Steps between C-alpha positions, in 0.01 A plus 500: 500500500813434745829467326494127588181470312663647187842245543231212473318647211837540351513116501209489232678693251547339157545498145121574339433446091512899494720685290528837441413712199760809594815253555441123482526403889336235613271618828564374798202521742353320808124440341468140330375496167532896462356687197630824587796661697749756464864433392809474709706622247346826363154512716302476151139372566515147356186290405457172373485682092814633589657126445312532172644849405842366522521201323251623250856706362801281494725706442396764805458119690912422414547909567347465844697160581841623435435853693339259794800230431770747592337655813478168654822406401669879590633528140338862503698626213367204300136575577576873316440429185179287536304763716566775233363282258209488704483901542546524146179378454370763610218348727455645820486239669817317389648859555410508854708088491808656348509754771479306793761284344713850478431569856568167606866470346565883588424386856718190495787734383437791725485169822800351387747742740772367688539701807798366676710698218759769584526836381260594216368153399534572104335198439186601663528827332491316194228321582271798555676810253279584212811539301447262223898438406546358862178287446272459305215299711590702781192620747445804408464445160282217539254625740464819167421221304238380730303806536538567124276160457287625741410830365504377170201224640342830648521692171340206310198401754380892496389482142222247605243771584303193691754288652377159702610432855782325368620791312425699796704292745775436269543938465455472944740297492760657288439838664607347856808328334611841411346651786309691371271508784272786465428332130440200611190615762347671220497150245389303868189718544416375101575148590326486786199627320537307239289152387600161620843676647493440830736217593747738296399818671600286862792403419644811342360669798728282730799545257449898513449477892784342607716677222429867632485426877809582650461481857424211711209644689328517184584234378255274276458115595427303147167381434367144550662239250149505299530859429841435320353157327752330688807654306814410654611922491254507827783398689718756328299784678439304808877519527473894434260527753739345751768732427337809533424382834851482541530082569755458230550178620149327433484716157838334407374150564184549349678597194820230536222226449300693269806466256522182523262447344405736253716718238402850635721729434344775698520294789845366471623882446303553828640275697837634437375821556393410868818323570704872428299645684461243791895457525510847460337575854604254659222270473436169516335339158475126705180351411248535772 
């Protein structure tokens, strides 16, 4: 696919009657009527039961809503308290929620940098010092909390001596968020082998691809939109694609419109990323 072809799939993107089981997004995807995706908040594998699983509990239903509540609404420190109720649980896969809500707020802090201060910039110091007396949500601090989640969902999923694909994907997954790369090729090569796992085996695959290739000529293009049941996150790595080809500019748009219409905190963190960098050399981040 050309990048104009993915700018007019973008126009297909919308709300679907998913909802995740790890963190209670709604999925956004490009398929009509679809009964499975992956979410854009966490990357969880989200089916049609998954709806079921969450408002079969309402109190992990109200937990989800006020964690999902205060992302949308940037109120991070107001999420806190609602996604360690969910890790207290103590089920992996809400686990693996309240640490991509970690990671998300711990990159919102770590973003929010003025550069056009003189001198030291304190404030940014602040902002990123794991000194807990000069702030107490500051990155540092929150990313710890992040991986915590995650290798607490690690610790719990290896006492299932004969874990599903979910399971399987779900440990891939968490593995690559703490890039733990070497790990994570050794739970793909069960998931791949595993029953009924191959839609999950495809798009971890593309996740782990385009996560440990660094340089543009071996760089990874993103699967067809049927190999990532039309999940919005396509895009996501379609902009990372760009990038490592080094046309900033076309990965910035990509991901401008992207956020407009979808909460993706990976994506928004990205795009600021690209800008640094862009400004940074000198580039130009115009769309193309």
């Amino acid at each position: 696919m050309r990048i104009v072809d993915y700018l007019r799939l973008m126009d297909e993107i919308h709300a679907s009657n998913l909802v995740c089981a790890s963190c209670g997004a709604v999925v956004y995807t490009t398929l009509i009527n679809a009964n499975e995706s992956f979410c854009n908040f966490c990357e969880s594998y989200v089916t049609k039961e998954s709806l079921n699983s969450v408002n079969a509990n309402s109190d992990i239903e109200r937990t989800m809503q006020g964690m999902q509540n205060a992302a949308k609404d940037y109120k991070w420190e107001k999420g806190v308290p609602f996604a360690d109720a969910l890790a207290a649980t103590k089920n992996p896969m809400l686990l693996y929620g309240a640490s991509t809500y970690y990671k998300a707020f711990s990159d919102f802090v770590y973003s929010d940098v003025d550069y056009t201060q003189g001198g030291f910039m304190y404030s940014n110091a602040d902002n990123r010092s794991d000194e807990q007396l000069k702030n107490k949500y500051n990155a540092m601090a929150l990313i710890s909390k992040s991986k915590e989640y995650l290798f607490k969902t690690l610790k719990i999923t290896s006492a299932n001596a004969s874990p599903g694909p979910q399971t399987l994907y779900l440990r891939v997954m968490s593995n690559i968020k703490l890039k733990r790369y070497r790990n994570a090729a050794t739970e793909m090569i069960e998931l791949n082998s595993a029953k009924e796992g191959a839609t999950l085996s495809k798009y971890a695959r593309m996740v782990f691809d385009m996560e440990t290739t660094d340089h543009a000529k071996n760089a990874i293009k993103p699967p067809d939109v049927d190999d990532a049941l039309g999940s919005a996150n396509l895009f996501y790595y379609y902009a990372k694609y760009l990038a490592k080809k080094k046309d900033f500019g076309s990965a910035i748009y990509v991901l401008s419109n992207l956020t407009e219409k979808v909460l993706m905190p990976m994506a928004s963190y990205y795009t600021d990323y690209l800008r640094n960098i862009s400004a940074a050399s000198g580039l130009s981040h115009a769309a193309r």
